[in-house]
Short mmCIF file of C-alpha atoms and ligand atoms in Angstrom, two decimals:
data_model
loop_
_atom_site.label_atom_id
_atom_site.label_comp_id
_atom_site.label_asym_id
_atom_site.label_seq_id
_atom_site.Cartn_x
_atom_site.Cartn_y
_atom_site.Cartn_z
CA MET X 1 212.57 88.52 57.81
CA SER X 2 210.11 88.56 60.68
CA TYR X 3 207.77 90.51 58.43
CA PHE X 4 207.68 87.59 55.99
CA LEU X 5 207.09 85.12 58.79
CA PHE X 6 204.19 87.28 59.85
CA LEU X 7 202.82 87.34 56.32
CA THR X 8 203.18 83.59 55.90
CA LEU X 9 201.49 82.93 59.24
CA PHE X 10 198.59 85.14 58.26
CA GLY X 11 198.39 83.32 54.95
CA VAL X 12 198.21 79.94 56.65
CA LEU X 13 195.54 81.11 59.08
CA ASN X 14 193.46 82.53 56.30
CA CYS X 15 193.55 79.21 54.47
CA LEU X 16 192.35 77.02 57.31
CA PRO X 17 189.39 74.89 56.27
CA ILE X 18 186.03 75.95 57.49
CA ASP X 19 184.88 73.70 60.27
CA ASP X 20 181.49 73.41 61.84
CA ASP X 21 182.27 75.90 64.60
CA ASP X 22 182.98 78.62 62.08
CA VAL X 23 179.84 78.17 60.12
CA ILE X 24 177.16 80.81 59.97
CA ILE X 25 173.78 79.26 59.42
CA VAL X 26 171.66 81.27 57.04
CA ASP X 27 168.03 80.30 56.81
CA SER X 28 166.92 82.24 53.80
CA VAL X 29 167.94 81.14 50.36
CA ASP X 30 168.50 83.99 47.99
CA LEU X 31 169.01 82.44 44.60
CA ASN X 32 168.73 84.68 41.60
CA SER X 33 167.07 83.42 38.51
CA ILE X 34 169.52 82.95 35.69
CA ASP X 35 168.54 83.45 32.11
CA GLY X 36 170.10 81.79 29.14
CA VAL X 37 171.42 78.32 28.48
CA GLU X 38 174.94 79.58 27.82
CA GLU X 39 175.19 81.02 31.28
CA TYR X 40 174.25 77.67 32.72
CA SER X 41 176.72 75.64 30.76
CA ILE X 42 180.02 74.16 31.92
CA ASP X 43 182.74 73.79 29.32
CA ILE X 44 184.19 70.28 29.39
CA SER X 45 185.76 70.46 25.95
CA GLY X 46 189.21 70.35 27.51
CA LEU X 47 188.67 66.92 29.05
CA ASP X 48 190.87 64.16 27.72
CA GLN X 49 189.43 61.08 26.02
CA LEU X 50 190.19 59.23 29.27
CA ALA X 51 187.22 60.95 30.92
CA PHE X 52 184.85 59.02 28.68
CA GLY X 53 184.47 55.32 29.31
CA ILE X 54 183.17 52.85 31.80
CA PRO X 55 183.83 52.25 35.51
CA LYS X 56 186.83 50.00 36.09
CA ASN X 57 187.23 47.19 38.58
CA GLU X 58 191.00 47.82 38.65
CA SER X 59 190.35 51.23 40.18
CA GLY X 60 188.22 49.52 42.81
CA VAL X 61 191.07 47.18 43.72
CA ALA X 62 193.44 50.13 44.14
CA VAL X 63 191.00 52.06 46.33
CA SER X 64 190.30 48.97 48.45
CA GLU X 65 193.94 49.18 49.55
CA TRP X 66 193.58 52.80 50.67
CA THR X 67 193.74 53.57 54.39
CA ASP X 68 193.59 56.81 56.33
CA SER X 69 197.37 56.74 56.58
CA SER X 70 197.96 56.37 52.83
CA LEU X 71 200.14 59.07 51.25
CA MET X 72 197.56 60.04 48.67
CA ASN X 73 193.80 60.54 48.65
CA PRO X 74 191.60 57.65 47.46
CA GLU X 75 190.21 59.62 44.53
CA GLU X 76 193.78 59.98 43.24
CA MET X 77 194.09 56.22 42.88
CA GLY X 78 191.64 55.57 40.05
CA GLU X 79 192.50 54.88 36.44
CA TYR X 80 190.12 57.60 35.32
CA LEU X 81 191.09 61.03 34.05
CA GLU X 82 192.88 62.84 36.88
CA GLY X 83 192.02 59.82 39.04
CA ASP X 84 188.29 60.35 39.46
CA ILE X 85 186.68 62.16 36.52
CA LEU X 86 184.45 59.86 34.52
CA MET X 87 181.55 60.56 32.19
CA PRO X 88 180.33 56.94 32.09
CA GLY X 89 178.74 55.68 28.94
CA LEU X 90 179.28 58.94 27.08
CA ALA X 91 181.39 59.08 23.97
CA ARG X 92 183.78 61.88 23.21
CA ASN X 93 182.30 62.89 19.90
CA GLY X 94 182.93 66.60 19.73
CA ILE X 95 179.31 67.40 20.40
CA ARG X 96 179.26 66.79 24.09
CA ASP X 97 181.56 69.60 25.05
CA LYS X 98 179.26 71.14 27.58
CA THR X 99 177.43 69.99 30.66
CA SER X 100 175.14 72.11 32.81
CA ARG X 101 174.72 73.65 36.17
CA TRP X 102 171.90 72.28 38.29
CA THR X 103 168.74 74.24 37.64
CA ASP X 104 168.13 76.70 40.48
CA GLY X 105 170.89 74.94 42.43
CA ILE X 106 168.56 72.05 43.26
CA ILE X 107 170.15 68.60 43.12
CA PRO X 108 167.82 65.63 43.55
CA TYR X 109 169.73 62.65 44.91
CA VAL X 110 169.31 59.14 46.18
CA MET X 111 171.74 56.88 48.01
CA ASP X 112 171.96 53.38 46.69
CA GLY X 113 172.47 50.49 49.08
CA GLY X 114 175.87 49.41 50.23
CA PHE X 115 176.60 52.09 52.81
CA THR X 116 176.67 51.53 56.54
CA GLN X 117 174.75 53.91 58.77
CA GLU X 118 178.00 55.65 59.66
CA GLN X 119 178.91 56.07 55.99
CA LYS X 120 175.46 57.45 55.21
CA ASP X 121 175.98 59.94 58.03
CA THR X 122 179.28 61.00 56.47
CA ILE X 123 177.50 61.65 53.17
CA ARG X 124 174.74 63.55 54.97
CA LYS X 125 177.31 65.69 56.79
CA ALA X 126 178.92 66.55 53.46
CA ILE X 127 175.53 67.57 52.10
CA ALA X 128 174.78 69.53 55.27
CA ASP X 129 177.95 71.57 54.67
CA TYR X 130 176.69 72.54 51.22
CA HIS X 131 173.36 73.53 52.74
CA ARG X 132 174.99 75.68 55.41
CA LEU X 133 177.54 77.37 53.21
CA THR X 134 175.97 77.62 49.76
CA CYS X 135 172.55 78.03 48.17
CA LEU X 136 172.68 74.53 46.69
CA ARG X 137 169.95 72.21 47.87
CA PHE X 138 170.23 68.43 47.74
CA VAL X 139 166.67 67.15 47.83
CA PRO X 140 165.42 63.56 48.00
CA TYR X 141 164.87 62.08 44.56
CA ASN X 142 161.19 62.00 43.75
CA GLY X 143 160.95 61.27 40.08
CA GLN X 144 162.82 64.34 38.80
CA LYS X 145 164.29 64.04 35.32
CA ASP X 146 167.87 64.80 36.34
CA TYR X 147 169.28 63.38 39.55
CA LEU X 148 172.30 61.94 41.28
CA ILE X 149 172.48 58.37 42.40
CA ILE X 150 175.25 57.90 44.96
CA LYS X 151 176.57 54.36 44.68
CA SER X 152 179.30 52.31 46.28
CA SER X 153 180.36 49.90 43.55
CA LYS X 154 183.89 48.55 43.74
CA THR X 155 185.13 50.87 41.01
CA GLY X 156 186.71 53.62 43.13
CA CYS X 157 185.72 57.23 43.74
CA TRP X 158 184.49 59.04 40.65
CA SER X 159 182.02 61.55 39.26
CA SER X 160 181.13 63.38 36.10
CA VAL X 161 181.69 67.12 35.87
CA GLY X 162 178.45 69.10 36.01
CA ARG X 163 174.91 67.94 35.31
CA ILE X 164 174.91 65.63 32.31
CA GLY X 165 171.16 65.03 32.22
CA GLY X 166 169.07 62.11 33.40
CA ARG X 167 170.31 59.62 35.94
CA GLN X 168 173.85 60.49 36.92
CA GLU X 169 176.10 58.37 39.09
CA VAL X 170 178.56 59.46 41.74
CA ASN X 171 180.48 56.46 42.98
CA LEU X 172 181.86 56.35 46.51
CA GLN X 173 183.38 52.95 47.07
CA SER X 174 183.12 51.95 50.68
CA PRO X 175 184.96 52.32 52.90
CA GLY X 176 187.74 54.24 51.07
CA CYS X 177 185.69 57.03 49.55
CA VAL X 178 183.36 57.49 52.53
CA THR X 179 185.96 57.55 55.29
CA LYS X 180 186.52 61.30 55.10
CA LYS X 181 183.76 63.85 54.68
CA GLY X 182 186.03 65.85 52.39
CA THR X 183 186.22 63.00 49.88
CA VAL X 184 182.45 63.03 49.56
CA ILE X 185 182.45 66.82 49.27
CA HIS X 186 185.15 66.52 46.58
CA GLU X 187 183.17 64.11 44.39
CA LEU X 188 179.99 66.13 44.80
CA LEU X 189 181.90 69.26 43.81
CA HIS X 190 182.75 67.57 40.50
CA ALA X 191 179.05 66.81 39.96
CA ILE X 192 178.23 70.41 40.85
CA GLY X 193 180.55 71.53 38.05
CA PHE X 194 184.14 71.91 39.22
CA MET X 195 187.47 70.47 38.12
CA HIS X 196 190.66 70.02 40.13
CA GLU X 197 192.40 73.07 41.55
CA GLN X 198 195.90 72.16 40.33
CA SER X 199 194.70 71.94 36.73
CA ARG X 200 194.09 75.70 36.68
CA PRO X 201 195.94 77.45 33.86
CA GLU X 202 198.08 79.53 36.25
CA ARG X 203 199.02 76.64 38.55
CA ASP X 204 202.72 76.71 37.62
CA ASP X 205 202.98 80.02 39.44
CA PHE X 206 201.92 78.26 42.61
CA VAL X 207 203.12 74.65 42.51
CA THR X 208 205.98 72.69 40.99
CA ILE X 209 205.12 69.43 39.27
CA LYS X 210 207.87 66.84 39.80
CA TYR X 211 207.51 64.84 36.63
CA SER X 212 210.34 62.46 37.49
CA ASN X 213 208.28 61.12 40.41
CA ILE X 214 205.05 60.59 38.48
CA LYS X 215 204.03 57.03 37.65
CA PRO X 216 204.70 56.50 33.93
CA GLY X 217 201.51 56.71 31.90
CA THR X 218 199.69 58.99 34.36
CA GLU X 219 201.34 62.26 33.33
CA VAL X 220 198.12 63.27 31.54
CA ASN X 221 196.55 63.75 34.97
CA PHE X 222 198.78 66.78 35.51
CA LYS X 223 197.71 68.56 32.36
CA LYS X 224 196.66 72.16 32.81
CA SER X 225 193.33 73.42 31.57
CA GLU X 226 193.38 76.05 28.90
CA ALA X 227 192.36 79.49 30.02
CA LYS X 228 189.57 79.60 27.45
CA ASN X 229 187.96 76.50 28.99
CA THR X 230 188.05 77.60 32.59
CA ASP X 231 186.43 80.14 34.84
CA ASP X 232 187.93 80.88 38.23
CA PHE X 233 184.76 82.63 39.39
CA GLY X 234 186.81 85.44 40.81
CA VAL X 235 188.72 83.30 43.27
CA GLY X 236 192.51 83.10 43.28
CA TYR X 237 194.57 79.91 43.35
CA ASP X 238 193.67 78.06 46.53
CA TYR X 239 196.13 75.61 48.10
CA ASN X 240 193.48 74.71 50.61
CA SER X 241 190.79 73.79 48.11
CA VAL X 242 189.21 70.41 48.71
CA MET X 243 189.74 69.98 44.94
CA HIS X 244 193.54 70.21 45.12
CA TYR X 245 195.63 67.07 44.68
CA SER X 246 197.75 65.88 47.56
CA GLU X 247 201.53 66.11 47.36
CA TYR X 248 201.91 62.44 46.46
CA ALA X 249 199.19 62.07 43.82
CA PHE X 250 200.22 59.49 41.20
CA SER X 251 203.66 59.03 42.71
CA ARG X 252 205.69 56.09 41.45
CA ASN X 253 208.22 56.16 44.27
CA SER X 254 206.57 57.66 47.37
CA GLN X 255 208.27 60.95 46.53
CA LYS X 256 206.29 64.15 46.07
CA THR X 257 204.79 64.80 42.66
CA ILE X 258 203.51 68.27 43.42
CA GLU X 259 205.02 70.86 45.69
CA PRO X 260 203.69 74.28 46.71
CA LYS X 261 205.99 77.17 45.85
CA ILE X 262 205.32 78.68 49.27
CA SER X 263 207.06 76.43 51.74
CA ASN X 264 204.92 74.96 54.52
CA SER X 265 201.74 75.36 52.50
CA LYS X 266 199.54 72.30 52.78
CA ILE X 267 197.71 70.83 49.83
CA GLY X 268 195.29 67.94 49.43
CA GLN X 269 193.16 68.48 52.54
CA ARG X 270 189.93 66.47 52.63
CA GLU X 271 188.37 67.88 55.76
CA GLY X 272 185.89 70.20 54.12
CA LEU X 273 185.19 73.09 51.78
CA SER X 274 187.71 75.91 51.91
CA ARG X 275 186.55 79.50 51.89
CA GLY X 276 187.67 79.69 48.27
CA ASP X 277 185.61 76.61 47.39
CA VAL X 278 182.54 78.20 48.96
CA LYS X 279 183.08 81.45 47.10
CA LYS X 280 183.45 79.61 43.80
CA VAL X 281 180.29 77.55 44.28
CA ASN X 282 178.32 80.60 45.29
CA ASN X 283 179.60 82.62 42.37
CA MET X 284 178.89 79.82 39.90
CA TYR X 285 175.35 79.50 41.22
CA ASN X 286 174.70 83.22 41.65
CA CYS X 287 174.26 82.82 45.36
CA LYS X 288 174.48 85.86 47.59
CA LYS X 289 175.40 84.04 50.74
CA ASP X 290 178.19 85.32 52.93
CA VAL X 291 181.23 83.15 53.31
CA PRO X 292 181.78 82.48 56.98
CA MET X 293 185.04 83.61 58.42
CA THR X 294 187.44 81.96 60.75
CA THR X 295 188.12 83.98 63.84
CA GLU X 296 191.72 84.36 62.74
CA SER X 297 190.91 85.95 59.43
CA ASN X 298 187.81 88.01 59.93
CA ASP X 299 189.65 91.29 59.74
CA ILE X 300 191.76 90.25 56.77
CA ASP X 301 189.25 89.30 54.13
CA THR X 302 185.67 90.44 54.12
CA GLY X 303 184.62 87.16 52.55
CA LYS X 304 181.64 88.83 50.97
CA VAL X 305 180.26 87.44 47.77
CA THR X 306 178.36 89.26 45.11
CA ASN X 307 176.30 87.66 42.43
CA THR X 308 178.60 88.78 39.66
CA PRO X 309 182.01 87.20 39.31
CA PRO X 310 184.32 90.20 39.66
CA THR X 311 187.15 90.98 37.34
CA ARG X 312 190.43 90.18 38.98
CA GLU X 313 194.06 90.73 38.26
CA PRO X 314 195.86 87.52 39.10
CA GLN X 315 198.66 87.83 41.62
CA ALA X 316 201.28 85.65 40.03
CA GLY X 317 204.26 84.07 41.71
CA TRP X 318 204.98 83.26 45.32
CA LEU X 319 204.84 86.89 46.42
CA GLY X 320 201.51 87.25 44.70
CA SER X 321 200.29 84.13 46.40
CA ILE X 322 201.19 85.52 49.81
CA TRP X 323 199.42 88.72 48.81
CA GLN X 324 196.33 86.72 47.90
CA SER X 325 196.45 84.74 51.12
CA ILE X 326 196.44 87.92 53.14
CA PHE X 327 194.32 90.33 51.18
CA GLY X 328 192.24 87.92 49.15
CA ASP X 329 191.65 88.58 45.52
CA LYS X 330 192.59 91.96 44.21
CA LYS X 331 189.07 93.21 43.94
CA ILE X 332 186.58 95.42 45.57
CA ASP X 333 183.07 94.15 46.00
CA PRO X 334 181.02 97.25 46.60
CA GLU X 335 177.71 95.44 46.62
CA VAL X 336 177.27 93.22 49.58
CA THR X 337 174.20 91.32 50.53
CA GLU X 338 173.72 90.88 54.20
CA LYS X 339 172.31 87.64 55.40
ZN1 LIG G 401 188.52 64.78 41.77
#
Protein backbone atom coordinates (compact mmCIF):
# COMPACT_ATOMS: atom_id res chain seq x y z
CA MET A 1 0.00 0.00 0.00
CA SER A 2 2.74 2.39 0.99
CA TYR A 3 4.45 1.54 -2.29
CA PHE A 4 1.45 2.89 -4.19
CA LEU A 5 1.37 6.03 -2.08
CA PHE A 6 5.01 6.49 -2.94
CA LEU A 7 4.29 6.02 -6.64
CA THR A 8 1.36 8.42 -6.58
CA LEU A 9 3.39 11.05 -4.73
CA PHE A 10 6.16 10.77 -7.29
CA GLY A 11 3.58 11.08 -10.03
CA VAL A 12 2.16 14.26 -8.55
CA LEU A 13 5.60 15.80 -8.10
CA ASN A 14 6.56 14.99 -11.64
CA CYS A 15 3.45 16.75 -12.92
CA LEU A 16 3.93 20.04 -11.13
CA PRO A 17 3.78 22.97 -13.54
CA ILE A 18 7.02 24.57 -14.47
CA ASP A 19 7.41 27.86 -12.69
CA ASP A 20 9.91 30.59 -13.28
CA ASP A 21 12.35 29.26 -10.70
CA ASP A 22 12.65 25.97 -12.52
CA VAL A 23 13.34 27.45 -15.88
CA ILE A 24 16.63 27.01 -17.65
CA ILE A 25 17.33 29.93 -19.92
CA VAL A 26 18.88 28.86 -23.19
CA ASP A 27 20.27 31.60 -25.36
CA SER A 28 20.90 29.77 -28.57
CA VAL A 29 18.03 28.79 -30.78
CA ASP A 30 18.57 25.55 -32.57
CA LEU A 31 15.71 25.22 -35.01
CA ASN A 32 16.06 22.70 -37.77
CA SER A 33 14.82 23.51 -41.18
CA ILE A 34 11.80 21.46 -42.11
CA ASP A 35 11.13 20.42 -45.65
CA GLY A 36 7.78 19.70 -47.14
CA VAL A 37 4.36 21.26 -46.76
CA GLU A 38 2.85 18.06 -45.40
CA GLU A 39 5.21 18.05 -42.48
CA TYR A 40 4.14 21.56 -41.64
CA SER A 41 0.44 20.94 -41.76
CA ILE A 42 -1.98 20.51 -38.88
CA ASP A 43 -4.99 18.29 -39.47
CA ILE A 44 -8.19 20.06 -38.42
CA SER A 45 -10.52 17.83 -40.39
CA GLY A 46 -11.94 16.44 -37.16
CA LEU A 47 -13.25 19.81 -36.01
CA ASP A 48 -17.00 20.10 -35.72
CA GLN A 49 -18.98 22.61 -37.77
CA LEU A 50 -19.24 24.66 -34.56
CA ALA A 51 -15.59 25.70 -34.96
CA PHE A 52 -16.49 27.72 -38.03
CA GLY A 53 -18.49 30.88 -37.53
CA ILE A 54 -18.29 34.32 -36.06
CA PRO A 55 -17.44 35.66 -32.60
CA LYS A 56 -20.46 35.77 -30.32
CA ASN A 57 -21.49 38.47 -27.88
CA GLU A 58 -23.26 35.84 -25.75
CA SER A 59 -19.89 34.24 -25.03
CA GLY A 60 -18.63 37.65 -23.95
CA VAL A 61 -21.48 38.03 -21.49
CA ALA A 62 -20.70 34.63 -19.97
CA VAL A 63 -16.98 35.39 -19.63
CA SER A 64 -17.72 38.81 -18.11
CA GLU A 65 -19.23 36.91 -15.17
CA TRP A 66 -16.09 34.85 -14.63
CA THR A 67 -14.01 35.48 -11.51
CA ASP A 68 -10.87 33.86 -10.17
CA SER A 69 -13.04 31.79 -7.84
CA SER A 70 -15.30 30.42 -10.59
CA LEU A 71 -15.46 26.62 -10.81
CA MET A 72 -14.43 26.52 -14.44
CA ASN A 73 -11.88 28.32 -16.60
CA PRO A 74 -13.07 31.32 -18.66
CA GLU A 75 -12.22 29.66 -21.97
CA GLU A 76 -14.65 26.87 -21.04
CA MET A 77 -17.54 29.33 -20.97
CA GLY A 78 -17.78 30.25 -24.64
CA GLU A 79 -20.36 29.00 -27.11
CA TYR A 80 -17.61 28.00 -29.51
CA LEU A 81 -16.44 24.47 -30.21
CA GLU A 82 -15.02 23.08 -26.96
CA GLY A 83 -15.59 26.56 -25.50
CA ASP A 84 -12.84 28.48 -27.26
CA ILE A 85 -11.98 27.06 -30.70
CA LEU A 86 -13.10 29.36 -33.48
CA MET A 87 -11.96 29.72 -37.06
CA PRO A 88 -13.72 33.05 -37.64
CA GLY A 89 -15.04 33.82 -41.07
CA LEU A 90 -13.97 30.46 -42.47
CA ALA A 91 -16.50 28.06 -43.87
CA ARG A 92 -16.36 24.34 -43.31
CA ASN A 93 -16.28 23.31 -46.92
CA GLY A 94 -14.22 20.16 -46.91
CA ILE A 95 -11.24 21.90 -48.42
CA ARG A 96 -9.99 23.67 -45.37
CA ASP A 97 -9.03 20.58 -43.44
CA LYS A 98 -5.51 21.67 -42.72
CA THR A 99 -3.83 24.65 -41.15
CA SER A 100 -0.10 25.17 -40.77
CA ARG A 101 2.67 25.45 -38.30
CA TRP A 102 4.35 28.82 -38.06
CA THR A 103 7.25 28.99 -40.47
CA ASP A 104 10.53 28.53 -38.60
CA GLY A 105 8.58 28.89 -35.35
CA ILE A 106 8.37 32.66 -35.81
CA ILE A 107 5.05 34.23 -34.85
CA PRO A 108 4.60 37.92 -35.65
CA TYR A 109 2.07 39.48 -33.29
CA VAL A 110 0.51 42.74 -32.29
CA MET A 111 -1.63 43.62 -29.29
CA ASP A 112 -4.71 45.61 -30.08
CA GLY A 113 -5.91 48.28 -27.66
CA GLY A 114 -8.13 47.49 -24.74
CA PHE A 115 -5.60 45.98 -22.35
CA THR A 116 -4.37 47.66 -19.19
CA GLN A 117 -0.64 47.79 -18.55
CA GLU A 118 -0.99 44.93 -16.10
CA GLN A 119 -2.87 42.82 -18.63
CA LYS A 120 -0.25 43.54 -21.29
CA ASP A 121 2.38 42.38 -18.80
CA THR A 122 0.45 39.14 -18.30
CA ILE A 123 0.48 38.56 -22.05
CA ARG A 124 4.19 39.38 -22.22
CA LYS A 125 4.92 36.95 -19.39
CA ALA A 126 3.07 34.22 -21.29
CA ILE A 127 5.16 34.97 -24.36
CA ALA A 128 8.33 35.07 -22.26
CA ASP A 129 7.57 31.51 -21.10
CA TYR A 130 7.44 30.34 -24.70
CA HIS A 131 10.75 32.07 -25.36
CA ARG A 132 12.43 30.47 -22.36
CA LEU A 133 11.09 26.97 -22.85
CA THR A 134 10.65 26.51 -26.58
CA CYS A 135 12.23 27.65 -29.83
CA LEU A 136 9.14 29.63 -30.80
CA ARG A 137 9.71 33.33 -31.23
CA PHE A 138 6.94 35.91 -30.98
CA VAL A 139 8.20 38.95 -32.84
CA PRO A 140 6.59 42.38 -33.20
CA TYR A 141 4.40 42.60 -36.28
CA ASN A 142 6.15 44.51 -39.00
CA GLY A 143 4.17 43.91 -42.13
CA GLN A 144 4.58 40.13 -42.31
CA LYS A 145 1.96 38.29 -44.34
CA ASP A 146 0.81 36.00 -41.53
CA TYR A 147 0.46 37.33 -38.01
CA LEU A 148 -1.54 37.24 -34.81
CA ILE A 149 -3.55 40.15 -33.60
CA ILE A 150 -4.37 39.77 -29.90
CA LYS A 151 -7.66 41.51 -29.21
CA SER A 152 -9.95 41.99 -26.24
CA SER A 153 -13.41 42.20 -27.77
CA LYS A 154 -16.32 41.20 -25.56
CA THR A 155 -16.69 37.83 -27.25
CA GLY A 156 -14.82 35.63 -24.76
CA CYS A 157 -11.54 33.75 -25.01
CA TRP A 158 -10.96 32.07 -28.35
CA SER A 159 -8.43 31.18 -31.01
CA SER A 160 -8.06 29.25 -34.22
CA VAL A 161 -5.97 26.09 -34.30
CA GLY A 162 -2.66 26.57 -36.10
CA ARG A 163 -1.67 29.23 -38.60
CA ILE A 164 -4.56 29.90 -40.96
CA GLY A 165 -2.79 32.49 -43.11
CA GLY A 166 -3.02 36.26 -43.14
CA ARG A 167 -4.30 38.25 -40.21
CA GLN A 168 -5.36 35.89 -37.46
CA GLU A 169 -7.15 36.90 -34.30
CA VAL A 170 -6.70 35.59 -30.79
CA ASN A 171 -9.31 37.10 -28.53
CA LEU A 172 -8.62 37.61 -24.83
CA GLN A 173 -11.57 39.41 -23.34
CA SER A 174 -10.48 41.56 -20.44
CA PRO A 175 -10.34 40.98 -17.60
CA GLY A 176 -11.49 37.32 -17.65
CA CYS A 177 -9.07 35.93 -20.21
CA VAL A 178 -6.06 37.98 -19.07
CA THR A 179 -6.33 37.38 -15.34
CA LYS A 180 -4.22 34.24 -15.38
CA LYS A 181 -1.06 33.81 -17.42
CA GLY A 182 -2.06 30.23 -18.14
CA THR A 183 -5.21 31.34 -19.96
CA VAL A 184 -3.11 33.41 -22.34
CA ILE A 185 -0.68 30.52 -22.78
CA HIS A 186 -3.66 28.23 -23.47
CA GLU A 187 -5.10 30.40 -26.26
CA LEU A 188 -1.68 30.91 -27.82
CA LEU A 189 -1.13 27.15 -27.74
CA HIS A 190 -4.24 26.75 -29.90
CA ALA A 191 -2.81 29.27 -32.38
CA ILE A 192 0.50 27.41 -32.29
CA GLY A 193 -1.35 24.27 -33.37
CA PHE A 194 -2.70 22.30 -30.41
CA MET A 195 -6.12 21.04 -29.37
CA HIS A 196 -7.41 20.22 -25.90
CA GLU A 197 -5.75 17.46 -23.91
CA GLN A 198 -8.97 15.67 -22.92
CA SER A 199 -10.01 15.28 -26.55
CA ARG A 200 -7.13 12.85 -27.14
CA PRO A 201 -8.29 9.50 -28.52
CA GLU A 202 -7.09 7.56 -25.46
CA ARG A 203 -8.57 9.93 -22.88
CA ASP A 204 -11.12 7.41 -21.58
CA ASP A 205 -8.23 5.45 -20.11
CA PHE A 206 -7.39 8.47 -17.99
CA VAL A 207 -10.58 10.40 -17.20
CA THR A 208 -14.26 9.64 -16.74
CA ILE A 209 -16.71 11.95 -18.47
CA LYS A 210 -19.86 12.43 -16.36
CA TYR A 211 -22.40 13.02 -19.07
CA SER A 212 -25.29 13.43 -16.65
CA ASN A 213 -23.68 16.62 -15.32
CA ILE A 214 -22.99 18.22 -18.70
CA LYS A 215 -25.16 21.14 -19.76
CA PRO A 216 -27.56 19.85 -22.43
CA GLY A 217 -26.44 20.85 -25.91
CA THR A 218 -22.75 21.08 -25.02
CA GLU A 219 -21.96 17.36 -25.12
CA VAL A 220 -20.18 17.86 -28.45
CA ASN A 221 -17.41 19.61 -26.53
CA PHE A 222 -16.44 16.28 -25.00
CA LYS A 223 -16.00 14.49 -28.29
CA LYS A 224 -12.75 12.61 -28.70
CA SER A 225 -10.49 13.19 -31.66
CA GLU A 226 -9.93 10.30 -33.98
CA ALA A 227 -6.51 8.76 -33.81
CA LYS A 228 -5.94 9.40 -37.51
CA ASN A 229 -6.39 13.16 -36.97
CA THR A 230 -4.10 13.55 -34.01
CA ASP A 231 -0.44 13.40 -33.18
CA ASP A 232 0.68 13.16 -29.58
CA PHE A 233 4.25 14.11 -30.50
CA GLY A 234 5.57 11.34 -28.32
CA VAL A 235 4.09 12.66 -25.10
CA GLY A 236 1.72 10.61 -22.96
CA TYR A 237 -1.61 11.78 -21.58
CA ASP A 238 -0.92 14.77 -19.36
CA TYR A 239 -3.33 15.69 -16.55
CA ASN A 240 -1.26 18.77 -15.91
CA SER A 241 -1.40 20.14 -19.44
CA VAL A 242 -2.49 23.75 -19.65
CA MET A 243 -4.76 22.45 -22.44
CA HIS A 244 -6.77 20.14 -20.17
CA TYR A 245 -10.31 21.08 -19.20
CA SER A 246 -11.09 21.72 -15.56
CA GLU A 247 -13.26 19.28 -13.62
CA TYR A 248 -16.36 21.45 -13.96
CA ALA A 249 -16.17 22.39 -17.65
CA PHE A 250 -19.68 22.78 -19.10
CA SER A 251 -21.35 21.64 -15.89
CA ARG A 252 -25.10 22.19 -15.64
CA ASN A 253 -25.28 21.64 -11.90
CA SER A 254 -21.92 22.57 -10.34
CA GLN A 255 -21.07 18.87 -10.26
CA LYS A 256 -17.96 17.51 -11.92
CA THR A 257 -18.14 16.72 -15.61
CA ILE A 258 -14.71 15.18 -15.89
CA GLU A 259 -12.85 13.18 -13.30
CA PRO A 260 -9.30 11.79 -13.39
CA LYS A 261 -9.09 8.03 -12.96
CA ILE A 262 -6.16 8.49 -10.60
CA SER A 263 -7.60 9.99 -7.46
CA ASN A 264 -6.10 13.28 -6.28
CA SER A 265 -4.85 14.13 -9.76
CA LYS A 266 -5.50 17.76 -10.59
CA ILE A 267 -6.72 18.89 -13.98
CA GLY A 268 -7.42 22.28 -15.51
CA GLN A 269 -4.42 24.20 -14.16
CA ARG A 270 -3.84 27.59 -15.79
CA GLU A 271 -0.57 28.55 -14.16
CA GLY A 272 1.72 27.72 -17.03
CA LEU A 273 3.05 25.18 -19.50
CA SER A 274 3.52 21.68 -18.13
CA ARG A 275 6.63 19.71 -18.99
CA GLY A 276 4.49 17.67 -21.37
CA ASP A 277 3.24 20.83 -23.08
CA VAL A 278 6.81 21.99 -23.59
CA LYS A 279 7.86 18.63 -25.00
CA LYS A 280 4.94 18.63 -27.42
CA VAL A 281 5.62 22.15 -28.69
CA ASN A 282 9.29 21.40 -29.12
CA ASN A 283 8.61 18.16 -30.92
CA MET A 284 6.03 19.77 -33.22
CA TYR A 285 8.49 22.52 -34.10
CA ASN A 286 11.58 20.31 -34.30
CA CYS A 287 13.21 22.15 -31.46
CA LYS A 288 16.12 20.56 -29.65
CA LYS A 289 15.75 22.46 -26.44
CA ASP A 290 15.94 20.66 -23.13
CA VAL A 291 12.86 20.61 -21.00
CA PRO A 292 13.70 22.06 -17.62
CA MET A 293 13.19 19.83 -14.66
CA THR A 294 11.69 20.46 -11.31
CA THR A 295 14.03 19.65 -8.48
CA GLU A 296 11.67 16.89 -7.39
CA SER A 297 11.76 15.05 -10.67
CA ASN A 298 15.19 15.50 -12.10
CA ASP A 299 16.24 11.95 -11.40
CA ILE A 300 12.97 10.47 -12.62
CA ASP A 301 12.64 11.71 -16.15
CA THR A 302 15.51 12.95 -18.23
CA GLY A 303 13.23 15.43 -19.94
CA LYS A 304 15.41 15.38 -23.01
CA VAL A 305 13.86 16.10 -26.35
CA THR A 306 15.04 14.94 -29.71
CA ASN A 307 13.98 16.39 -32.99
CA THR A 308 12.15 13.26 -34.06
CA PRO A 309 8.92 12.32 -32.35
CA PRO A 310 9.73 8.89 -30.92
CA THR A 311 7.57 5.87 -31.30
CA ARG A 312 5.82 5.12 -28.06
CA GLU A 313 3.73 2.35 -26.65
CA PRO A 314 0.87 3.96 -24.77
CA GLN A 315 0.55 2.98 -21.14
CA ALA A 316 -3.17 2.51 -20.87
CA GLY A 317 -5.24 2.51 -17.73
CA TRP A 318 -4.61 3.95 -14.29
CA LEU A 319 -1.60 1.74 -13.65
CA GLY A 320 -0.15 2.81 -16.96
CA SER A 321 -0.78 6.41 -16.07
CA ILE A 322 1.14 6.05 -12.83
CA TRP A 323 3.90 4.37 -14.82
CA GLN A 324 3.96 7.33 -17.20
CA SER A 325 3.99 9.84 -14.36
CA ILE A 326 7.04 8.20 -12.87
CA PHE A 327 9.04 6.98 -15.80
CA GLY A 328 7.74 9.26 -18.52
CA ASP A 329 6.92 7.86 -21.88
CA LYS A 330 8.07 4.37 -22.62
CA LYS A 331 10.86 5.40 -24.89
CA ILE A 332 14.56 5.79 -25.05
CA ASP A 333 15.95 8.92 -26.59
CA PRO A 334 19.52 8.03 -27.42
CA GLU A 335 20.26 11.29 -29.16
CA VAL A 336 20.33 14.21 -26.84
CA THR A 337 21.28 17.73 -27.67
CA GLU A 338 22.89 19.60 -24.89
CA LYS A 339 22.07 23.23 -24.51
ZN1 LIG B 1 -8.96 25.89 -25.47
